[in-house]
Amino acid sequence: MLHLASASEPSWVGRALADLDAILLDHAHLEKKAAAAALNLIFRYPDRPLLMQPLSELAREELLHFEAVLAALGKRGSSFGPQRPAPYAGRLREVARVKEPERLLDSLICSALIEARSAERMGLLKDALLAAEGEPERALGRLYQGLLAAEARHHRLYLDLAESLFPKPEVDARLDQLARHEAAILADAPLEPRFHNR
Ligand SMILES: [Fe+2]
Ligand SMILES: [Fe+2]
């Protein structure tokens, strides 16, 4: 269960398939940012030993995903390069509270929601790519099949960490608020072939 307050527009996958190079470049940046977000929590909360091992494992796994997506870009004759940041994650995280420990709870929930939306969209891409004619597209579909299971697991891990540090009713209430905020940001995002755009 991904705890998202909205389902993606079905037309998103058509825009993604029309520019797979752009989607893969965006995806590579996302995996790199997911690793950085986990490491950032390790640096920010040395007083929370419970976070260290799971977030270290998660950061390593995201870097393996980053390498897998770099390889997929290479196979298509495309390469990694700079990219202008999409507004999504910044807008999601801007409502995080600044005072501790609320800041930690909001950081964990924002990461959980980003993982959930990535998993949802990887599922849409996977279905479309596995049904495609060409073998390169189907190979990419198999890559997404593997990755989406990991991102759904990361979603659950961030919520489990939140529930181990905060009372469950508090986590549930804040998850509900931030999930509605995430859905509103996405409904207002630019129409552009990116993972967290419309
Ligand atoms: Fe990942
Ligand atoms: Fe992830």
Short mmCIF file of N, CA, C and O in Angstrom, two decimals, residues 46-166:
data_model
loop_
_atom_site.label_atom_id
_atom_site.label_comp_id
_atom_site.label_asym_id
_atom_site.label_seq_id
_atom_site.Cartn_x
_atom_site.Cartn_y
_atom_site.Cartn_z
N PRO A 46 22.81 12.09 14.11
CA PRO A 46 23.69 11.11 14.76
C PRO A 46 23.13 10.68 16.12
O PRO A 46 23.52 9.64 16.65
N ASP A 47 22.20 11.48 16.69
CA ASP A 47 21.58 11.16 17.99
C ASP A 47 20.44 10.15 17.84
O ASP A 47 19.76 9.86 18.82
N ARG A 48 20.19 9.65 16.63
CA ARG A 48 19.12 8.67 16.39
C ARG A 48 19.73 7.40 15.81
O ARG A 48 19.63 7.14 14.60
N PRO A 49 20.40 6.61 16.69
CA PRO A 49 21.17 5.45 16.18
C PRO A 49 20.32 4.46 15.38
O PRO A 49 20.83 3.81 14.46
N LEU A 50 19.03 4.41 15.71
CA LEU A 50 18.12 3.51 15.01
C LEU A 50 18.05 3.76 13.49
O LEU A 50 17.73 2.86 12.71
N LEU A 51 18.33 4.99 13.09
CA LEU A 51 18.23 5.34 11.67
C LEU A 51 19.45 4.90 10.86
O LEU A 51 19.36 4.77 9.63
N MET A 52 20.59 4.70 11.54
CA MET A 52 21.87 4.59 10.82
C MET A 52 21.94 3.42 9.85
O MET A 52 22.16 3.60 8.65
N GLN A 53 21.76 2.19 10.35
CA GLN A 53 21.93 1.00 9.49
C GLN A 53 20.90 0.97 8.34
O GLN A 53 21.31 0.82 7.18
N PRO A 54 19.60 1.13 8.64
CA PRO A 54 18.65 1.05 7.51
C PRO A 54 18.86 2.13 6.47
O PRO A 54 18.73 1.87 5.27
N LEU A 55 19.22 3.36 6.89
CA LEU A 55 19.39 4.43 5.90
C LEU A 55 20.70 4.27 5.14
O LEU A 55 20.79 4.64 3.96
N SER A 56 21.71 3.69 5.79
CA SER A 56 22.95 3.41 5.07
C SER A 56 22.70 2.36 3.98
O SER A 56 23.13 2.50 2.83
N GLU A 57 21.95 1.30 4.35
CA GLU A 57 21.62 0.26 3.35
C GLU A 57 20.80 0.87 2.21
O GLU A 57 21.02 0.55 1.03
N LEU A 58 19.85 1.74 2.58
CA LEU A 58 19.00 2.34 1.55
C LEU A 58 19.84 3.21 0.60
O LEU A 58 19.68 3.14 -0.62
N ALA A 59 20.76 4.01 1.16
CA ALA A 59 21.59 4.88 0.31
C ALA A 59 22.42 4.03 -0.66
O ALA A 59 22.55 4.37 -1.84
N ARG A 60 22.96 2.92 -0.16
CA ARG A 60 23.76 2.05 -1.05
C ARG A 60 22.89 1.48 -2.15
O ARG A 60 23.31 1.38 -3.30
N GLU A 61 21.67 1.06 -1.79
CA GLU A 61 20.77 0.47 -2.80
C GLU A 61 20.40 1.51 -3.86
O GLU A 61 20.35 1.20 -5.05
N GLU A 62 20.17 2.76 -3.42
CA GLU A 62 19.83 3.81 -4.39
C GLU A 62 21.00 4.06 -5.34
O GLU A 62 20.79 4.34 -6.53
N LEU A 63 22.21 3.96 -4.83
CA LEU A 63 23.36 4.16 -5.73
C LEU A 63 23.48 3.00 -6.73
O LEU A 63 23.87 3.22 -7.89
N LEU A 64 23.10 1.79 -6.32
CA LEU A 64 23.07 0.67 -7.28
C LEU A 64 22.02 0.93 -8.35
O LEU A 64 22.23 0.67 -9.54
N HIS A 65 20.86 1.49 -7.92
CA HIS A 65 19.83 1.85 -8.91
C HIS A 65 20.37 2.93 -9.86
O HIS A 65 20.12 2.88 -11.06
N PHE A 66 21.08 3.90 -9.28
CA PHE A 66 21.67 4.97 -10.10
C PHE A 66 22.56 4.35 -11.19
O PHE A 66 22.45 4.69 -12.37
N GLU A 67 23.39 3.39 -10.78
CA GLU A 67 24.29 2.75 -11.75
C GLU A 67 23.51 1.95 -12.79
O GLU A 67 23.87 1.93 -13.97
N ALA A 68 22.42 1.29 -12.37
CA ALA A 68 21.61 0.52 -13.32
C ALA A 68 20.97 1.45 -14.36
O ALA A 68 20.89 1.12 -15.55
N VAL A 69 20.53 2.63 -13.91
CA VAL A 69 19.90 3.57 -14.85
C VAL A 69 20.96 4.20 -15.76
O VAL A 69 20.71 4.40 -16.96
N LEU A 70 22.15 4.46 -15.22
CA LEU A 70 23.24 4.95 -16.09
C LEU A 70 23.52 3.93 -17.20
O LEU A 70 23.71 4.30 -18.37
N ALA A 71 23.53 2.64 -16.83
CA ALA A 71 23.77 1.59 -17.83
C ALA A 71 22.66 1.57 -18.87
O ALA A 71 22.91 1.40 -20.07
N ALA A 72 21.40 1.75 -18.43
CA ALA A 72 20.26 1.75 -19.36
C ALA A 72 20.37 2.94 -20.32
O ALA A 72 20.09 2.82 -21.51
N LEU A 73 20.80 4.09 -19.79
CA LEU A 73 21.01 5.27 -20.66
C LEU A 73 22.08 4.95 -21.70
O LEU A 73 21.91 5.24 -22.89
N GLY A 74 23.18 4.34 -21.25
CA GLY A 74 24.28 3.99 -22.14
C GLY A 74 23.84 3.05 -23.25
O GLY A 74 24.22 3.21 -24.41
N LYS A 75 23.00 2.05 -22.89
CA LYS A 75 22.51 1.07 -23.87
C LYS A 75 21.70 1.74 -24.98
O LYS A 75 21.64 1.26 -26.10
N ARG A 76 21.05 2.84 -24.62
CA ARG A 76 20.26 3.56 -25.63
C ARG A 76 21.10 4.57 -26.40
O ARG A 76 20.57 5.34 -27.21
N GLY A 77 22.42 4.61 -26.12
CA GLY A 77 23.28 5.56 -26.79
C GLY A 77 23.11 6.96 -26.25
O GLY A 77 23.49 7.95 -26.87
N SER A 78 22.54 7.05 -25.05
CA SER A 78 22.29 8.33 -24.41
C SER A 78 23.26 8.44 -23.22
O SER A 78 23.82 7.44 -22.80
N SER A 79 23.44 9.62 -22.69
CA SER A 79 24.36 9.69 -21.55
C SER A 79 23.83 10.63 -20.47
O SER A 79 22.93 11.44 -20.70
N PHE A 80 24.42 10.49 -19.30
CA PHE A 80 24.05 11.30 -18.15
C PHE A 80 24.54 12.73 -18.36
O PHE A 80 25.56 12.95 -19.01
N GLY A 81 23.83 13.68 -17.79
CA GLY A 81 24.25 15.07 -17.87
C GLY A 81 23.44 15.89 -16.90
O GLY A 81 22.57 15.36 -16.21
N PRO A 82 23.74 17.19 -16.84
CA PRO A 82 23.02 18.04 -15.89
C PRO A 82 21.54 18.15 -16.23
O PRO A 82 21.14 17.93 -17.38
N GLN A 83 20.75 18.47 -15.23
CA GLN A 83 19.32 18.64 -15.45
C GLN A 83 18.81 19.71 -14.48
O GLN A 83 19.19 19.73 -13.32
N ARG A 84 17.93 20.54 -14.98
CA ARG A 84 17.31 21.57 -14.15
C ARG A 84 16.36 20.85 -13.17
O ARG A 84 15.64 19.96 -13.58
N PRO A 85 16.41 21.19 -11.86
CA PRO A 85 15.56 20.46 -10.90
C PRO A 85 14.06 20.69 -11.17
O PRO A 85 13.67 21.80 -11.53
N ALA A 86 13.25 19.65 -11.02
CA ALA A 86 11.79 19.79 -11.14
C ALA A 86 11.30 20.41 -9.82
O ALA A 86 11.93 20.23 -8.77
N PRO A 87 10.17 21.13 -9.84
CA PRO A 87 9.71 21.80 -8.61
C PRO A 87 9.19 20.85 -7.53
O PRO A 87 9.10 21.22 -6.36
N TYR A 88 8.86 19.61 -7.91
CA TYR A 88 8.12 18.68 -7.05
C TYR A 88 8.71 18.50 -5.64
O TYR A 88 8.04 18.79 -4.64
N ALA A 89 9.94 18.01 -5.54
CA ALA A 89 10.48 17.66 -4.21
C ALA A 89 10.65 18.90 -3.35
O ALA A 89 10.35 18.89 -2.15
N GLY A 90 11.11 19.99 -3.96
CA GLY A 90 11.28 21.24 -3.22
C GLY A 90 9.95 21.73 -2.66
O GLY A 90 9.86 22.12 -1.50
N ARG A 91 8.91 21.68 -3.48
CA ARG A 91 7.59 22.14 -3.02
C ARG A 91 7.03 21.21 -1.95
O ARG A 91 6.35 21.65 -1.02
N LEU A 92 7.30 19.91 -2.10
CA LEU A 92 6.82 18.96 -1.09
C LEU A 92 7.49 19.23 0.25
O LEU A 92 6.84 19.31 1.29
N ARG A 93 8.82 19.40 0.21
CA ARG A 93 9.57 19.56 1.46
C ARG A 93 9.43 20.95 2.07
O ARG A 93 9.80 21.14 3.24
N GLU A 94 8.93 21.94 1.31
CA GLU A 94 8.87 23.29 1.87
C GLU A 94 7.83 23.40 2.99
O GLU A 94 7.89 24.35 3.76
N VAL A 95 6.91 22.44 3.11
CA VAL A 95 5.95 22.52 4.22
C VAL A 95 6.44 21.75 5.45
O VAL A 95 5.76 21.71 6.47
N ALA A 96 7.65 21.16 5.37
CA ALA A 96 8.19 20.46 6.54
C ALA A 96 8.40 21.47 7.66
O ALA A 96 8.85 22.60 7.43
N ARG A 97 8.04 21.07 8.86
CA ARG A 97 8.18 21.98 10.00
C ARG A 97 9.67 22.13 10.35
O ARG A 97 10.45 21.22 10.11
N VAL A 98 10.05 23.28 10.92
CA VAL A 98 11.48 23.53 11.16
C VAL A 98 11.93 23.07 12.54
O VAL A 98 13.10 22.82 12.77
N LYS A 99 10.99 22.94 13.46
CA LYS A 99 11.33 22.60 14.85
C LYS A 99 11.46 21.07 14.97
O LYS A 99 10.66 20.33 14.38
N GLU A 100 12.46 20.63 15.76
CA GLU A 100 12.57 19.20 16.04
C GLU A 100 11.68 18.84 17.22
O GLU A 100 11.45 19.68 18.08
N PRO A 101 11.16 17.60 17.32
CA PRO A 101 11.42 16.50 16.39
C PRO A 101 10.46 16.45 15.20
O PRO A 101 10.54 15.53 14.41
N GLU A 102 9.59 17.49 15.07
CA GLU A 102 8.62 17.47 13.96
C GLU A 102 9.33 17.48 12.61
O GLU A 102 8.84 16.90 11.64
N ARG A 103 10.49 18.16 12.56
CA ARG A 103 11.23 18.22 11.29
C ARG A 103 11.63 16.80 10.84
O ARG A 103 11.55 16.47 9.66
N LEU A 104 12.07 15.99 11.80
CA LEU A 104 12.45 14.61 11.47
C LEU A 104 11.25 13.82 10.96
O LEU A 104 11.33 13.13 9.93
N LEU A 105 10.11 13.93 11.66
CA LEU A 105 8.91 13.20 11.22
C LEU A 105 8.54 13.62 9.80
O LEU A 105 8.27 12.77 8.93
N ASP A 106 8.54 14.93 9.54
CA ASP A 106 8.14 15.40 8.21
C ASP A 106 9.14 14.95 7.14
O ASP A 106 8.74 14.61 6.02
N SER A 107 10.42 14.94 7.47
CA SER A 107 11.43 14.48 6.50
C SER A 107 11.20 13.03 6.13
O SER A 107 11.28 12.65 4.95
N LEU A 108 10.92 12.19 7.14
CA LEU A 108 10.70 10.76 6.88
C LEU A 108 9.44 10.57 6.03
O LEU A 108 9.43 9.76 5.09
N ILE A 109 8.39 11.32 6.33
CA ILE A 109 7.13 11.16 5.58
C ILE A 109 7.29 11.70 4.15
O ILE A 109 6.80 11.08 3.20
N CYS A 110 7.98 12.83 3.98
CA CYS A 110 8.20 13.34 2.61
C CYS A 110 8.97 12.31 1.78
O CYS A 110 8.61 12.04 0.63
N SER A 111 10.01 11.72 2.36
CA SER A 111 10.76 10.70 1.62
C SER A 111 9.87 9.50 1.31
O SER A 111 9.92 8.95 0.21
N ALA A 112 9.02 9.11 2.27
CA ALA A 112 8.10 7.98 2.04
C ALA A 112 7.17 8.28 0.86
O ALA A 112 6.90 7.40 0.03
N LEU A 113 6.70 9.51 0.76
CA LEU A 113 5.77 9.87 -0.32
C LEU A 113 6.48 9.94 -1.67
O LEU A 113 5.92 9.53 -2.69
N ILE A 114 7.71 10.44 -1.69
CA ILE A 114 8.47 10.49 -2.95
C ILE A 114 8.70 9.06 -3.44
O ILE A 114 8.53 8.76 -4.63
N GLU A 115 9.08 8.17 -2.52
CA GLU A 115 9.29 6.76 -2.89
C GLU A 115 7.99 6.15 -3.43
O GLU A 115 8.00 5.38 -4.39
N ALA A 116 6.86 6.50 -2.79
CA ALA A 116 5.57 5.92 -3.19
C ALA A 116 5.21 6.38 -4.61
O ALA A 116 4.78 5.58 -5.44
N ARG A 117 5.37 7.69 -4.89
CA ARG A 117 5.01 8.19 -6.22
C ARG A 117 5.94 7.59 -7.27
O ARG A 117 5.50 7.23 -8.36
N SER A 118 7.23 7.43 -6.94
CA SER A 118 8.16 6.80 -7.89
C SER A 118 7.70 5.37 -8.17
O SER A 118 7.68 4.94 -9.33
N ALA A 119 7.35 4.63 -7.12
CA ALA A 119 6.92 3.23 -7.30
C ALA A 119 5.66 3.16 -8.16
O ALA A 119 5.54 2.32 -9.06
N GLU A 120 4.70 4.05 -7.89
CA GLU A 120 3.45 4.05 -8.67
C GLU A 120 3.74 4.27 -10.15
O GLU A 120 3.24 3.56 -11.02
N ARG A 121 4.61 5.24 -10.44
CA ARG A 121 4.87 5.58 -11.85
C ARG A 121 5.75 4.52 -12.52
O ARG A 121 5.58 4.25 -13.71
N MET A 122 6.65 3.93 -11.75
CA MET A 122 7.44 2.84 -12.33
C MET A 122 6.52 1.68 -12.70
O MET A 122 6.75 0.98 -13.68
N GLY A 123 5.46 1.48 -11.92
CA GLY A 123 4.48 0.42 -12.22
C GLY A 123 3.77 0.70 -13.55
O GLY A 123 3.59 -0.20 -14.38
N LEU A 124 3.40 1.97 -13.77
CA LEU A 124 2.74 2.34 -15.03
C LEU A 124 3.69 2.14 -16.21
O LEU A 124 3.30 1.59 -17.26
N LEU A 125 4.92 2.57 -16.03
CA LEU A 125 5.93 2.42 -17.10
C LEU A 125 6.20 0.95 -17.39
O LEU A 125 6.29 0.54 -18.54
N LYS A 126 6.34 0.18 -16.32
CA LYS A 126 6.63 -1.26 -16.45
C LYS A 126 5.54 -1.95 -17.29
O LYS A 126 5.84 -2.67 -18.24
N ASP A 127 4.28 -1.69 -16.97
CA ASP A 127 3.18 -2.33 -17.71
C ASP A 127 3.23 -1.96 -19.19
O ASP A 127 3.07 -2.82 -20.06
N ALA A 128 3.46 -0.67 -19.46
CA ALA A 128 3.47 -0.22 -20.86
C ALA A 128 4.68 -0.79 -21.60
O ALA A 128 4.57 -1.21 -22.76
N LEU A 129 5.84 -0.82 -20.94
CA LEU A 129 7.06 -1.27 -21.62
C LEU A 129 7.06 -2.79 -21.85
O LEU A 129 7.51 -3.26 -22.89
N LEU A 130 6.52 -3.54 -20.89
CA LEU A 130 6.48 -5.00 -21.07
C LEU A 130 5.54 -5.39 -22.21
O LEU A 130 5.69 -6.44 -22.83
N ALA A 131 4.55 -4.52 -22.50
CA ALA A 131 3.60 -4.80 -23.58
C ALA A 131 4.11 -4.27 -24.93
O ALA A 131 3.43 -4.44 -25.95
N ALA A 132 5.30 -3.63 -24.94
CA ALA A 132 5.80 -3.01 -26.19
C ALA A 132 6.32 -4.08 -27.16
O ALA A 132 6.58 -5.22 -26.78
N GLU A 133 6.47 -3.68 -28.42
CA GLU A 133 6.92 -4.58 -29.48
C GLU A 133 8.42 -4.90 -29.36
O GLU A 133 8.84 -6.04 -29.49
N GLY A 134 9.21 -3.85 -29.15
CA GLY A 134 10.67 -4.01 -29.26
C GLY A 134 11.30 -4.63 -28.02
O GLY A 134 10.86 -4.38 -26.90
N GLU A 135 12.37 -5.40 -28.23
CA GLU A 135 13.08 -6.01 -27.11
C GLU A 135 13.76 -4.96 -26.21
O GLU A 135 13.74 -5.10 -24.98
N PRO A 136 14.32 -3.86 -26.77
CA PRO A 136 14.93 -2.86 -25.86
C PRO A 136 13.91 -2.29 -24.88
O PRO A 136 14.22 -2.10 -23.70
N GLU A 137 12.66 -2.07 -25.37
CA GLU A 137 11.61 -1.54 -24.48
C GLU A 137 11.25 -2.59 -23.42
O GLU A 137 11.08 -2.26 -22.25
N ARG A 138 11.15 -3.86 -23.85
CA ARG A 138 10.78 -4.89 -22.87
C ARG A 138 11.89 -5.07 -21.82
O ARG A 138 11.61 -5.32 -20.64
N ALA A 139 13.15 -4.93 -22.24
CA ALA A 139 14.26 -5.03 -21.28
C ALA A 139 14.15 -3.91 -20.24
O ALA A 139 14.37 -4.13 -19.04
N LEU A 140 13.78 -2.73 -20.72
CA LEU A 140 13.59 -1.60 -19.80
C LEU A 140 12.41 -1.88 -18.86
O LEU A 140 12.46 -1.55 -17.67
N GLY A 141 11.37 -2.52 -19.39
CA GLY A 141 10.22 -2.91 -18.57
C GLY A 141 10.64 -3.85 -17.44
O GLY A 141 10.18 -3.72 -16.31
N ARG A 142 11.56 -4.76 -17.75
CA ARG A 142 12.03 -5.70 -16.71
C ARG A 142 12.87 -4.96 -15.67
O ARG A 142 12.80 -5.26 -14.48
N LEU A 143 13.64 -3.97 -16.10
CA LEU A 143 14.40 -3.15 -15.14
C LEU A 143 13.42 -2.45 -14.18
O LEU A 143 13.60 -2.49 -12.96
N TYR A 144 12.35 -1.86 -14.74
CA TYR A 144 11.38 -1.17 -13.89
C TYR A 144 10.63 -2.12 -12.97
O TYR A 144 10.30 -1.77 -11.83
N GLN A 145 10.39 -3.33 -13.43
CA GLN A 145 9.73 -4.33 -12.59
C GLN A 145 10.55 -4.57 -11.31
O GLN A 145 10.01 -4.65 -10.22
N GLY A 146 11.87 -4.68 -11.47
CA GLY A 146 12.74 -4.90 -10.31
C GLY A 146 12.80 -3.66 -9.42
O GLY A 146 12.72 -3.75 -8.20
N LEU A 147 12.94 -2.49 -10.05
CA LEU A 147 13.13 -1.26 -9.27
C LEU A 147 11.88 -0.86 -8.50
O LEU A 147 11.96 -0.39 -7.37
N LEU A 148 10.71 -1.09 -9.09
CA LEU A 148 9.50 -0.60 -8.42
C LEU A 148 9.25 -1.37 -7.12
O LEU A 148 8.76 -0.80 -6.14
N ALA A 149 9.63 -2.63 -7.07
CA ALA A 149 9.48 -3.39 -5.82
C ALA A 149 10.38 -2.80 -4.74
O ALA A 149 9.98 -2.67 -3.58
N ALA A 150 11.59 -2.38 -5.14
CA ALA A 150 12.51 -1.77 -4.16
C ALA A 150 11.96 -0.45 -3.68
O ALA A 150 12.02 -0.15 -2.47
N GLU A 151 11.41 0.37 -4.59
CA GLU A 151 10.92 1.70 -4.16
C GLU A 151 9.69 1.54 -3.24
O GLU A 151 9.54 2.30 -2.29
N ALA A 152 8.84 0.55 -3.51
CA ALA A 152 7.70 0.31 -2.62
C ALA A 152 8.21 -0.12 -1.23
O ALA A 152 7.66 0.29 -0.20
N ARG A 153 9.27 -0.91 -1.21
CA ARG A 153 9.87 -1.32 0.07
C ARG A 153 10.46 -0.10 0.79
O ARG A 153 10.35 0.03 2.01
N HIS A 154 11.10 0.81 0.05
CA HIS A 154 11.65 2.02 0.68
C HIS A 154 10.54 2.89 1.28
O HIS A 154 10.71 3.48 2.35
N HIS A 155 9.42 2.96 0.56
CA HIS A 155 8.26 3.69 1.09
C HIS A 155 7.90 3.14 2.48
O HIS A 155 7.76 3.87 3.45
N ARG A 156 7.79 1.81 2.54
CA ARG A 156 7.41 1.16 3.81
C ARG A 156 8.49 1.38 4.87
O ARG A 156 8.19 1.61 6.04
N LEU A 157 9.77 1.32 4.48
CA LEU A 157 10.86 1.51 5.45
C LEU A 157 10.78 2.90 6.09
O LEU A 157 10.89 3.03 7.32
N TYR A 158 10.58 3.94 5.29
CA TYR A 158 10.51 5.29 5.87
C TYR A 158 9.33 5.39 6.85
O TYR A 158 9.45 6.03 7.89
N LEU A 159 8.21 4.75 6.52
CA LEU A 159 7.07 4.81 7.45
C LEU A 159 7.35 3.98 8.70
O LEU A 159 6.99 4.39 9.81
N ASP A 160 8.01 2.84 8.54
CA ASP A 160 8.36 2.03 9.72
C ASP A 160 9.29 2.81 10.65
O ASP A 160 9.13 2.77 11.88
N LEU A 161 10.26 3.53 10.06
CA LEU A 161 11.17 4.33 10.89
C LEU A 161 10.38 5.42 11.61
O LEU A 161 10.59 5.65 12.81
N ALA A 162 9.46 6.07 10.90
CA ALA A 162 8.65 7.11 11.53
C ALA A 162 7.84 6.52 12.69
O ALA A 162 7.78 7.10 13.78
N GLU A 163 7.27 5.33 12.47
CA GLU A 163 6.42 4.72 13.51
C GLU A 163 7.24 4.20 14.68
O GLU A 163 6.71 4.01 15.78
N SER A 164 8.54 3.96 14.46
CA SER A 164 9.36 3.50 15.59
C SER A 164 9.80 4.69 16.45
O SER A 164 10.23 4.50 17.58
N LEU A 165 9.70 5.91 15.92
CA LEU A 165 10.17 7.08 16.67
C LEU A 165 9.03 7.98 17.16
O LEU A 165 9.23 8.82 18.03
N PHE A 166 7.85 7.85 16.55
CA PHE A 166 6.72 8.74 16.88
C PHE A 166 5.46 7.88 17.10
O PHE A 166 5.35 6.79 16.52
#
